[in-house]
mmCIF file of N, CA and C in Angstrom:
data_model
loop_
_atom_site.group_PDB
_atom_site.id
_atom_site.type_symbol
_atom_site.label_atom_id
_atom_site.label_comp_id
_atom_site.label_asym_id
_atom_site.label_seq_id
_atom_site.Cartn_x
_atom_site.Cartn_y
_atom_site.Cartn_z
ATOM 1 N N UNK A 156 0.822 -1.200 0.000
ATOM 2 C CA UNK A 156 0.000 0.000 0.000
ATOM 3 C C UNK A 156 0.860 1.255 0.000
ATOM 4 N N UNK A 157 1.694 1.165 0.339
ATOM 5 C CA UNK A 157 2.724 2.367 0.285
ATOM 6 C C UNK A 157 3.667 2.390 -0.188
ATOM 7 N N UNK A 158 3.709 1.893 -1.226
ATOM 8 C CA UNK A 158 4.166 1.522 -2.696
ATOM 9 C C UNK A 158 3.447 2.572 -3.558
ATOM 10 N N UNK A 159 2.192 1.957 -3.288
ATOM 11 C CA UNK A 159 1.068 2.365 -4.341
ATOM 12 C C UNK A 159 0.740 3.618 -4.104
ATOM 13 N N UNK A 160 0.763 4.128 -2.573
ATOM 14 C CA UNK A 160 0.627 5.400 -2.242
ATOM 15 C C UNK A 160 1.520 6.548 -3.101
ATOM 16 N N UNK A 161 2.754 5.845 -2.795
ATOM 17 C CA UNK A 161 3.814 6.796 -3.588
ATOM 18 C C UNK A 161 3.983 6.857 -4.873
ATOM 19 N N UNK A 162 3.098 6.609 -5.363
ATOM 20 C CA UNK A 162 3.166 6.402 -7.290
ATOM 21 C C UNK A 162 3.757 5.206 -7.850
ATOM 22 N N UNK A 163 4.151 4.424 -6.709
ATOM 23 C CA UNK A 163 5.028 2.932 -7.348
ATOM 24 C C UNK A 163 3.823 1.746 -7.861
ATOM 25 N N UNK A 164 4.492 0.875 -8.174
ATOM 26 C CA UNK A 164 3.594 -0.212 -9.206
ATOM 27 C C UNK A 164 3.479 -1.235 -7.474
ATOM 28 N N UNK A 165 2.431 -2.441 -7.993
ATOM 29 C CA UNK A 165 2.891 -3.269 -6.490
ATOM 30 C C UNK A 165 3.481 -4.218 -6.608
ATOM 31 N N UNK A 166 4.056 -4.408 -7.571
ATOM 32 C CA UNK A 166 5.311 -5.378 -8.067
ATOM 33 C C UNK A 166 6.576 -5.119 -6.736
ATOM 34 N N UNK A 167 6.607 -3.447 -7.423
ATOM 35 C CA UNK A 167 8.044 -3.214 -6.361
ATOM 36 C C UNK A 167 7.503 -3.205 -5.170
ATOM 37 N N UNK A 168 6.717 -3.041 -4.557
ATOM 38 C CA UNK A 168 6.056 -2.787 -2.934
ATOM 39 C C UNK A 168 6.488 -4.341 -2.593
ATOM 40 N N UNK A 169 5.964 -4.972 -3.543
ATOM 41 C CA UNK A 169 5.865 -6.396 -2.769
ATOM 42 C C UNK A 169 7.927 -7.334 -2.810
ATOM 43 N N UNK A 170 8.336 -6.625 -3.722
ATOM 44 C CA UNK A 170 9.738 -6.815 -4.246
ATOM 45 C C UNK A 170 10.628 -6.329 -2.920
ATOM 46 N N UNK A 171 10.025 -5.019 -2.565
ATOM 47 C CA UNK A 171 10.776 -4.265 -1.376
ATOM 48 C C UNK A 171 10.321 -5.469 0.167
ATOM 49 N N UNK A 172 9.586 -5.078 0.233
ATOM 50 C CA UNK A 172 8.426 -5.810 1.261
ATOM 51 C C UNK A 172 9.401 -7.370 1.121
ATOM 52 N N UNK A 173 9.352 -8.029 0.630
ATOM 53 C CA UNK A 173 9.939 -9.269 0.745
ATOM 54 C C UNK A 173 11.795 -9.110 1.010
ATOM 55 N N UNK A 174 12.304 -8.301 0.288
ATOM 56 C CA UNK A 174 13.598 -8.279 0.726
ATOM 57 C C UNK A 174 13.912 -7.573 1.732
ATOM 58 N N UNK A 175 13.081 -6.941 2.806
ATOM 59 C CA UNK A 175 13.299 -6.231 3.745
ATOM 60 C C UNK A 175 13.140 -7.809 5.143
ATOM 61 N N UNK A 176 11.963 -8.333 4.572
ATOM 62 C CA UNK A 176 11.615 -9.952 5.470
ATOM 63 C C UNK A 176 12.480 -10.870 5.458
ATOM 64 N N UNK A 177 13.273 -10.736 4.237
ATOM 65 C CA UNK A 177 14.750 -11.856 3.970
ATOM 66 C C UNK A 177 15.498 -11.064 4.989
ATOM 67 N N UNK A 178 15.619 -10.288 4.844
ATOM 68 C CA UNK A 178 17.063 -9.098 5.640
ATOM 69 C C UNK A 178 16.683 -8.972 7.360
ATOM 70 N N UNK A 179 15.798 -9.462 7.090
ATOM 71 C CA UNK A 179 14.844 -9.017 9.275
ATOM 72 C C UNK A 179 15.880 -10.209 9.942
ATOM 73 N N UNK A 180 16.183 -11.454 9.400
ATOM 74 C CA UNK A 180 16.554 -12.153 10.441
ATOM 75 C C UNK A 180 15.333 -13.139 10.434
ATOM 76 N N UNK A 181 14.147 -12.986 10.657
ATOM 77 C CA UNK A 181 12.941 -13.791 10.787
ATOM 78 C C UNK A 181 12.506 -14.515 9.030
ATOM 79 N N UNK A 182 13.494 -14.937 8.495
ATOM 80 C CA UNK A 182 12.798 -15.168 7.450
ATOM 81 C C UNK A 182 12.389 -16.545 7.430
ATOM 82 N N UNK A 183 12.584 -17.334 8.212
ATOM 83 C CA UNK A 183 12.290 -18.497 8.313
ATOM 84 C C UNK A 183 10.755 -18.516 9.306
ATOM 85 N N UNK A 184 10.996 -17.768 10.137
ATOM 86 C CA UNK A 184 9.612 -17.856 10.702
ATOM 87 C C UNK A 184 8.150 -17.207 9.899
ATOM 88 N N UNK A 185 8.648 -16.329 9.049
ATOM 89 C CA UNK A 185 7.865 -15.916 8.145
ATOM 90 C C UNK A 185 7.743 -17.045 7.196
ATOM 91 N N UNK A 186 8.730 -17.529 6.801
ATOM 92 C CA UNK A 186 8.255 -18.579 5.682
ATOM 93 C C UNK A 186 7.313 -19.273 6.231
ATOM 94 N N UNK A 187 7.284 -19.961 7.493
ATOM 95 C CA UNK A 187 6.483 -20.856 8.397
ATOM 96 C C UNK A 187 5.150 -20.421 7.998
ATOM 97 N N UNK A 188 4.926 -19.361 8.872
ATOM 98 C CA UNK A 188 3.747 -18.786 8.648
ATOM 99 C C UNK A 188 2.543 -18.412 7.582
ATOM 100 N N UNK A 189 3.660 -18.071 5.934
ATOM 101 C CA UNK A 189 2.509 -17.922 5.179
ATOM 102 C C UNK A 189 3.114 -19.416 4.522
ATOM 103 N N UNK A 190 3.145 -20.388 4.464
ATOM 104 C CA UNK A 190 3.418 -21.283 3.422
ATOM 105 C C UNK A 190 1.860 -21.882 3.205
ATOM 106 N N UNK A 191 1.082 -22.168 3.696
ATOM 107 C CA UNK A 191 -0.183 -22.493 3.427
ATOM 108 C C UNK A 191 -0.438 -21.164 1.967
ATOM 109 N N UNK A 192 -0.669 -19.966 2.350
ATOM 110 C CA UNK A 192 -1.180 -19.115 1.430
ATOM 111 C C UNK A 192 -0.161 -19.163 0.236
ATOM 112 N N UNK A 193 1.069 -19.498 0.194
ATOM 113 C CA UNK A 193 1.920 -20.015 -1.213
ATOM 114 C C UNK A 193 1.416 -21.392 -1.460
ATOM 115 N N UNK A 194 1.094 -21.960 -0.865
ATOM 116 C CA UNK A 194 0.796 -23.478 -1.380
ATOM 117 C C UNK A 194 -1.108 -23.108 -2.125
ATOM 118 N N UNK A 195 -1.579 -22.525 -1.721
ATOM 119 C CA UNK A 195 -3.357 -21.943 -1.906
ATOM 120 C C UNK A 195 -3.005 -21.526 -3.828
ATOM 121 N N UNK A 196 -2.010 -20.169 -3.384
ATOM 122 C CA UNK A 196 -1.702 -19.666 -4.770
ATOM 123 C C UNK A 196 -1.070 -20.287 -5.756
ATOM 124 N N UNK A 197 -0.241 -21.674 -5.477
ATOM 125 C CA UNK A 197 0.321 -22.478 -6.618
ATOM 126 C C UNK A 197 -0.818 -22.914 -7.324
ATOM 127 N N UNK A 198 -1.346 -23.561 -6.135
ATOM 128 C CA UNK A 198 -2.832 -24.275 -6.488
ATOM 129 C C UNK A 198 -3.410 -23.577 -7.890
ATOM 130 N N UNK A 199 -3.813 -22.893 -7.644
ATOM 131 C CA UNK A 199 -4.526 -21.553 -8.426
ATOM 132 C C UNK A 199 -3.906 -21.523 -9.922
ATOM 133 N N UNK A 200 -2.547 -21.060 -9.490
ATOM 134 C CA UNK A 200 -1.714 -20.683 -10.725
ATOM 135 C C UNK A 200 -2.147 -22.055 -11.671
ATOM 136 N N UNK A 201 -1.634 -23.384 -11.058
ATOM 137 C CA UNK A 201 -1.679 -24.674 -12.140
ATOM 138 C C UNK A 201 -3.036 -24.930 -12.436
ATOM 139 N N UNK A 202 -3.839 -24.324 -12.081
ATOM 140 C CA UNK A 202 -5.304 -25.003 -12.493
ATOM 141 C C UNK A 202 -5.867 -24.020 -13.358
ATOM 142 N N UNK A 203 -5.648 -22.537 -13.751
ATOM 143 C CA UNK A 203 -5.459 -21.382 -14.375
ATOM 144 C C UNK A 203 -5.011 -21.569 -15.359
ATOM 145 N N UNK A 204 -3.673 -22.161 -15.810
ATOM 146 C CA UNK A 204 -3.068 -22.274 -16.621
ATOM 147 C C UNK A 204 -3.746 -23.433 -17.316
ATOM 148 N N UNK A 205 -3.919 -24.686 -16.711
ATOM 149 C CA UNK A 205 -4.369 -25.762 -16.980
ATOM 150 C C UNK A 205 -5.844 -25.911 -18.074
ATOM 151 N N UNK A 206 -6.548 -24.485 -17.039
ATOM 152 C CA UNK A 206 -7.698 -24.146 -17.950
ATOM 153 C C UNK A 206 -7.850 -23.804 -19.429
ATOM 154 N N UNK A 207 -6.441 -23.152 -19.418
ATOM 155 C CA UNK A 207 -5.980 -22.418 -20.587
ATOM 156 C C UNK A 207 -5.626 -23.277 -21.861
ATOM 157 N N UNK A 208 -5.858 -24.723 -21.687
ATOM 158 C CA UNK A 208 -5.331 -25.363 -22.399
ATOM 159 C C UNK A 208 -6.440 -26.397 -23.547
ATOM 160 N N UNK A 209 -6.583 -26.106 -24.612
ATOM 161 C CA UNK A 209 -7.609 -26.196 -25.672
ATOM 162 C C UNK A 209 -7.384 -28.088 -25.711
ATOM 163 N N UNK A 210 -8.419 -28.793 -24.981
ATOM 164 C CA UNK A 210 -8.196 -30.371 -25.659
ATOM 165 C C UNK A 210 -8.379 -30.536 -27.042
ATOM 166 N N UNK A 211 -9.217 -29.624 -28.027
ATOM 167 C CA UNK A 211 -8.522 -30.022 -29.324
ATOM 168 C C UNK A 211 -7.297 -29.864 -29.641
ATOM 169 N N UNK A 212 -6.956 -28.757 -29.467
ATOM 170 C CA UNK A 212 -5.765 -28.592 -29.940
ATOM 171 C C UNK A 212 -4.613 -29.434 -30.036
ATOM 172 N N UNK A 213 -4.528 -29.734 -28.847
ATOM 173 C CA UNK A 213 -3.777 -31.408 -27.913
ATOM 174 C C UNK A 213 -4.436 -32.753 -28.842
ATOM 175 N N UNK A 214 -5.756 -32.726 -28.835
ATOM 176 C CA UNK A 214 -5.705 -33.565 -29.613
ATOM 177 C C UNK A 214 -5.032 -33.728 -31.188
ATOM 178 N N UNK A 215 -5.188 -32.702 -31.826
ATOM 179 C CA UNK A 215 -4.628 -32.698 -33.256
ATOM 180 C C UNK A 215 -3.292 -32.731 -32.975
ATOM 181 N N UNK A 216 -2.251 -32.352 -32.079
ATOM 182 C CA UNK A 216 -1.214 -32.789 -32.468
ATOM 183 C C UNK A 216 -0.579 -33.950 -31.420
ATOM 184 N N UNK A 217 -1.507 -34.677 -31.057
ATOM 185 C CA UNK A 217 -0.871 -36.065 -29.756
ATOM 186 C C UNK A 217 0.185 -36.389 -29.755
ATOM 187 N N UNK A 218 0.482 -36.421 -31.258
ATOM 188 C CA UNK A 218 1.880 -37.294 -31.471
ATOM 189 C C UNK A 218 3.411 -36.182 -30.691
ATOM 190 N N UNK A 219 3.225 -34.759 -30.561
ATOM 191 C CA UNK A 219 3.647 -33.902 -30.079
ATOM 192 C C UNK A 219 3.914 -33.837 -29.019
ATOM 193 N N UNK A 220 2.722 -33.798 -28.644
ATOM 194 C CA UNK A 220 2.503 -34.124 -26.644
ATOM 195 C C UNK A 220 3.168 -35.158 -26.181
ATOM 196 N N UNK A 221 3.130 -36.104 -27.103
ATOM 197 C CA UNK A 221 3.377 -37.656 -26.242
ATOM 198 C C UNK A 221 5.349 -37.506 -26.238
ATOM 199 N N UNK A 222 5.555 -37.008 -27.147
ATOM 200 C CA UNK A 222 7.175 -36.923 -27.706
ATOM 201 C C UNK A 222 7.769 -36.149 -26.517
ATOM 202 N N UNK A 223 6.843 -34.670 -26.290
ATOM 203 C CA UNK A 223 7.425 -33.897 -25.107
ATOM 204 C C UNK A 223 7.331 -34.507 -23.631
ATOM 205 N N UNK A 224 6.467 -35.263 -23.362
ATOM 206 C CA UNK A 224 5.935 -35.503 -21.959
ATOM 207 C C UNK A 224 7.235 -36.993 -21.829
#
């Protein structure tokens, strides 16, 4: 928020904000704490992406898929 206050994007707020939590000394107890809400947001991300993904498309080229996987 005070990132955003100051005309900054919240990319860097959250960029600052995290390397100030690495630098505290407590970064391990912080990790503790939010790892549920990183594990929530992976979640998210792979099933997002996952959505994104056309089964025709996959189907017309199988032979592709099967070569990469």
């Amino acid at each position: 928020l005070l990132a955003v206050g100051a005309g900054y994007s919240v990319a860097l707020g959250a960029f600052i904000a995290g390397s100030l939590g690495a630098e505290s000394g407590h970064a391990h107890e912080v990790e503790k704490l939010i790892a549920g809400v990183r594990d929530m947001f992976g979640a998210i991300f792979f099933v997002s992406v996952g959505m994104l993904i056309d089964p025709n498309l996959v189907l017309a080229h199988w032979g592709t898929v099967v070569a990469f996987t």
